[in-house]
XYZ file of N, CA and C in Angstrom:
372
model
N 0.838 -1.172 0.000
C 0.000 0.000 0.000
C 0.887 1.241 0.000
N 0.481 2.236 -0.748
C 1.179 3.517 -0.721
C 0.642 4.334 0.441
N 1.552 4.887 1.223
C 1.160 5.702 2.367
C 1.330 7.163 1.985
N 0.326 7.963 2.323
C 0.315 9.388 2.019
C 1.585 10.056 2.546
N 2.253 10.783 1.691
C 3.502 11.471 2.042
C 3.291 12.440 3.206
N 2.165 13.149 3.214
C 1.878 14.104 4.300
C 1.719 13.383 5.634
N 1.159 12.199 5.610
C 1.019 11.390 6.820
C 2.397 11.028 7.370
N 3.288 10.622 6.500
C 4.645 10.257 6.925
C 5.349 11.466 7.534
N 5.248 12.607 6.897
C 5.884 13.827 7.411
C 5.321 14.220 8.773
N 4.001 14.147 8.915
C 3.360 14.520 10.172
C 3.796 13.565 11.289
N 3.844 12.279 10.989
C 4.267 11.296 11.983
C 5.718 11.555 12.397
N 6.578 11.854 11.445
C 7.979 12.152 11.765
C 8.087 13.368 12.672
N 7.300 14.384 12.387
C 7.338 15.596 13.203
C 6.904 15.285 14.630
N 5.826 14.529 14.786
C 5.337 14.191 16.124
C 6.351 13.348 16.892
N 6.971 12.413 16.204
C 7.986 11.590 16.863
C 9.206 12.416 17.248
N 9.542 13.387 16.434
C 10.673 14.265 16.731
C 10.403 15.076 17.996
N 9.152 15.398 18.232
C 8.774 16.167 19.415
C 8.590 15.278 20.643
N 9.084 14.044 20.563
C 9.085 13.095 21.686
C 7.713 12.574 22.095
N 6.766 12.556 21.167
C 5.493 11.906 21.467
C 5.696 10.400 21.382
N 5.132 9.630 22.322
C 5.232 8.170 22.207
C 4.449 7.680 20.988
N 4.809 6.520 20.501
C 4.200 5.974 19.287
C 2.678 5.855 19.402
N 2.189 5.421 20.554
C 0.736 5.267 20.724
C 0.030 6.621 20.629
N 0.654 7.656 21.166
C 0.067 8.990 21.102
C 0.103 9.527 19.671
N 1.165 9.247 18.948
C 1.261 9.664 17.547
C 0.125 9.034 16.754
N -0.106 7.748 16.984
C -1.189 7.052 16.282
C -2.529 7.722 16.567
N -2.807 8.012 17.833
C -4.069 8.654 18.207
C -4.221 10.030 17.569
N -3.150 10.805 17.573
C -3.185 12.146 16.973
C -3.465 12.067 15.480
N -2.790 11.149 14.799
C -2.977 11.021 13.348
C -4.401 10.596 13.010
N -4.952 9.697 13.803
C -6.335 9.258 13.562
C -7.311 10.407 13.803
N -7.084 11.188 14.857
C -7.943 12.348 15.139
C -7.858 13.385 14.032
N -6.682 13.497 13.414
C -6.499 14.477 12.338
C -7.107 14.008 11.024
N -7.658 12.785 11.012
C -8.403 12.316 9.848
C -7.625 11.531 8.810
N -6.406 11.123 9.129
C -5.666 10.293 8.182
C -6.315 8.909 8.122
N -6.262 8.242 6.965
C -6.901 6.932 6.816
C -6.351 5.914 7.823
N -7.269 5.247 8.508
C -6.911 4.313 9.574
C -5.937 3.237 9.112
N -6.194 2.644 7.943
C -5.326 1.566 7.473
C -3.899 2.055 7.213
N -3.756 3.287 6.699
C -2.421 3.831 6.463
C -1.717 4.164 7.780
N -2.469 4.703 8.731
C -1.889 5.048 10.035
C -1.372 3.783 10.714
N -2.195 2.725 10.734
C -1.779 1.485 11.386
C -0.567 0.867 10.693
N -0.559 0.884 9.367
C 0.573 0.325 8.634
C 1.857 1.119 8.919
N 1.743 2.451 8.924
C 2.906 3.288 9.198
C 3.406 3.089 10.629
N 2.506 3.019 11.592
C 2.916 2.835 12.990
C 3.558 1.462 13.197
N 3.019 0.428 12.550
C 3.629 -0.904 12.643
C 5.040 -0.897 12.067
N 5.184 -0.269 10.911
C 6.509 -0.202 10.271
C 7.481 0.624 11.115
N 6.983 1.702 11.693
C 7.832 2.554 12.536
C 8.280 1.801 13.773
N 7.347 1.107 14.404
C 7.688 0.332 15.600
C 8.720 -0.742 15.277
N 8.531 -1.400 14.144
C 9.482 -2.430 13.730
C 10.865 -1.817 13.482
N 10.884 -0.667 12.816
C 12.164 -0.009 12.539
C 12.836 0.442 13.835
N 12.058 0.979 14.759
C 12.638 1.430 16.021
C 13.167 0.263 16.843
N 12.537 -0.870 16.739
C 12.952 -2.027 17.525
C 14.144 -2.762 16.930
N 14.283 -2.744 15.608
C 15.282 -3.606 14.980
C 16.363 -2.885 14.201
N 16.155 -1.648 13.854
C 17.092 -0.985 12.956
C 17.599 0.305 13.578
N 18.458 0.207 14.555
C 19.002 1.388 15.212
C 20.383 1.661 14.636
N 20.514 2.713 13.842
C 21.812 3.020 13.249
C 22.854 3.328 14.322
N 24.112 3.160 14.022
C 25.158 3.353 15.014
C 25.282 4.786 15.531
N 24.816 5.788 14.772
C 24.952 7.159 15.232
C 23.898 7.542 16.271
N 22.958 6.654 16.517
C 21.941 6.897 17.526
C 22.470 6.586 18.910
N 21.942 7.269 19.876
C 22.055 6.855 21.263
C 20.784 7.363 21.938
N 20.697 7.224 23.243
C 19.461 7.617 23.922
C 19.217 9.123 23.870
N 20.193 9.894 23.449
C 20.048 11.345 23.393
C 19.886 11.893 21.981
N 19.672 11.012 21.003
C 19.544 11.485 19.620
C 18.321 10.866 18.949
N 17.770 11.622 18.024
C 16.632 11.173 17.227
C 17.043 11.285 15.769
N 16.752 10.257 14.992
C 17.037 10.293 13.561
C 15.755 10.416 12.767
N 15.786 11.216 11.724
C 14.634 11.374 10.844
C 14.993 10.821 9.474
N 14.150 9.945 9.000
C 14.284 9.364 7.667
C 13.244 10.039 6.785
N 13.677 10.781 5.800
C 12.758 11.512 4.934
C 12.407 10.653 3.729
N 11.111 10.458 3.540
C 10.621 9.760 2.356
C 10.273 10.843 1.344
N 11.003 10.846 0.256
C 10.816 11.883 -0.742
C 9.652 11.550 -1.676
N 9.036 12.591 -2.262
C 7.908 12.350 -3.169
C 8.292 11.367 -4.274
N 7.425 10.429 -4.505
C 7.665 9.450 -5.558
C 8.373 8.197 -5.097
N 8.955 8.195 -3.912
C 9.643 7.007 -3.407
C 8.616 5.976 -2.948
N 8.916 4.746 -3.191
C 8.063 3.647 -2.729
C 8.586 3.194 -1.373
N 7.705 3.148 -0.380
C 8.129 2.797 0.976
C 8.654 1.381 1.084
N 8.057 0.453 0.381
C 8.439 -0.957 0.525
C 9.762 -1.288 -0.173
N 10.186 -0.463 -1.092
C 11.371 -0.787 -1.884
C 12.589 0.033 -1.497
N 12.572 0.625 -0.322
C 13.698 1.456 0.071
C 14.206 1.034 1.445
N 15.474 1.256 1.639
C 16.077 0.955 2.936
C 15.987 2.198 3.804
N 15.669 2.041 5.084
C 15.640 3.204 5.973
C 17.033 3.813 6.119
N 17.074 5.114 6.175
C 18.335 5.819 6.360
C 18.059 7.088 7.150
N 19.065 7.615 7.770
C 18.907 8.829 8.556
C 19.324 10.023 7.704
N 18.413 10.992 7.573
C 18.699 12.210 6.830
C 19.027 13.369 7.768
N 18.402 13.367 8.941
C 18.620 14.417 9.930
C 18.780 13.755 11.290
N 19.774 14.183 12.029
C 20.015 13.662 13.371
C 19.848 14.828 14.342
N 19.003 14.633 15.368
C 18.696 15.699 16.329
C 19.198 15.297 17.709
N 19.946 16.177 18.336
C 20.390 15.953 19.705
C 19.266 16.408 20.632
N 18.723 15.500 21.447
C 17.599 15.818 22.323
C 17.951 16.877 23.364
N 19.175 16.866 23.833
C 19.569 17.799 24.895
C 19.759 19.214 24.380
N 20.441 19.360 23.270
C 20.770 20.695 22.770
C 19.825 21.185 21.676
N 19.132 20.262 21.012
C 18.282 20.634 19.890
C 19.062 20.844 18.605
N 20.355 20.550 18.625
C 21.210 20.742 17.451
C 20.863 19.716 16.377
N 20.744 20.188 15.148
C 20.454 19.321 14.019
C 21.711 19.076 13.212
N 21.940 17.817 12.844
C 23.009 17.457 11.918
C 22.346 16.964 10.643
N 22.611 17.624 9.533
C 22.043 17.220 8.246
C 22.966 16.178 7.631
N 22.505 14.956 7.572
C 23.292 13.859 7.030
C 23.275 13.900 5.502
N 22.167 14.360 4.931
C 22.047 14.464 3.471
C 21.753 15.920 3.079
N 22.715 16.821 3.276
C 22.462 18.239 2.985
C 22.307 18.531 1.497
N 22.669 17.581 0.664
C 22.541 17.785 -0.778
C 21.095 17.635 -1.262
N 20.224 17.127 -0.406
C 18.821 16.925 -0.772
C 17.992 18.127 -0.329
N 17.232 18.705 -1.247
C 16.415 19.880 -0.944
C 15.391 19.580 0.144
N 14.816 18.398 0.130
C 13.796 18.026 1.112
C 14.369 17.984 2.529
N 15.642 17.652 2.664
C 16.285 17.639 3.979
C 16.251 19.037 4.583
N 16.520 20.044 3.785
C 16.509 21.424 4.274
C 15.099 21.843 4.672
N 14.099 21.446 3.897
C 12.706 21.801 4.221
C 12.288 21.199 5.559
N 12.580 19.911 5.726
C 12.211 19.240 6.968
C 12.995 19.829 8.138
N 14.272 20.102 7.954
C 15.095 20.686 9.016
C 14.534 22.043 9.451
N 14.070 22.836 8.516
C 13.476 24.131 8.840
C 12.233 23.949 9.705
N 11.388 22.991 9.341
C 10.176 22.724 10.118
C 10.518 22.201 11.516
N 11.521 21.358 11.600
C 11.939 20.820 12.901
C 12.471 21.950 13.775
N 13.274 22.826 13.209
C 13.810 23.962 13.976
C 12.680 24.839 14.509
N 11.667 25.098 13.655
C 10.513 25.895 14.094
C 9.805 25.209 15.261
N 9.600 23.913 15.139
C 8.906 23.168 16.190
C 9.696 23.178 17.495
N 11.006 23.026 17.407
C 11.856 23.050 18.603
C 11.796 24.435 19.246
N 11.870 25.470 18.418
C 11.809 26.835 18.924
C 10.484 27.081 19.644
N 9.365 26.647 19.040
C 8.051 26.831 19.656
C 7.944 26.049 20.959
N 8.480 24.857 20.965
C 8.433 24.033 22.171
C 9.225 24.695 23.304
N 10.369 25.257 22.988
C 11.185 25.938 24.005
C 10.504 27.198 24.512
N 9.834 27.918 23.615
C 9.119 29.127 24.033
C 7.982 28.769 24.979
N 7.248 27.700 24.671
C 6.178 27.246 25.559
C 6.734 26.833 26.904
N 7.873 26.142 26.893
C 8.488 25.694 28.145
C 8.911 26.891 28.994
N 9.441 27.932 28.364
C 9.845 29.151 29.085
C 8.646 29.826 29.742
N 7.507 29.847 29.033
C 6.294 30.462 29.582
C 5.885 29.767 30.870
N 5.939 28.446 30.870
C 5.504 27.687 32.033
C 6.512 27.757 33.179
N 7.770 27.988 32.874
C 8.789 28.051 33.903
C 8.859 29.415 34.572
N 8.341 30.449 33.900
C 8.429 31.807 34.467
C 7.117 32.240 35.051
């Protein structure tokens, strides 16, 4: 089955913001994404998280695998395009030559900035 590209991007963003997988699934379903695609994506994500941890990961880093328009999910190997340090919020672009990597990195930076601003409001 082909999974909607926007669904994949939204799921990646939610996971980057440290939402647990079950919460990501609930959010995506509430946002109206097709149930069968959400379940298939969450199953594949869980499998990838359980079995395919690249060596550059540790408990303080998150990797984002960008599925580019036109790519078939079943015929590609997972790879890390962006690596995020959970403590500092620093992004490392593993594939800076890809235009989509820059777009996603910009969105991630915005989300991190907004999350930090919200955290500051609650702390002060």
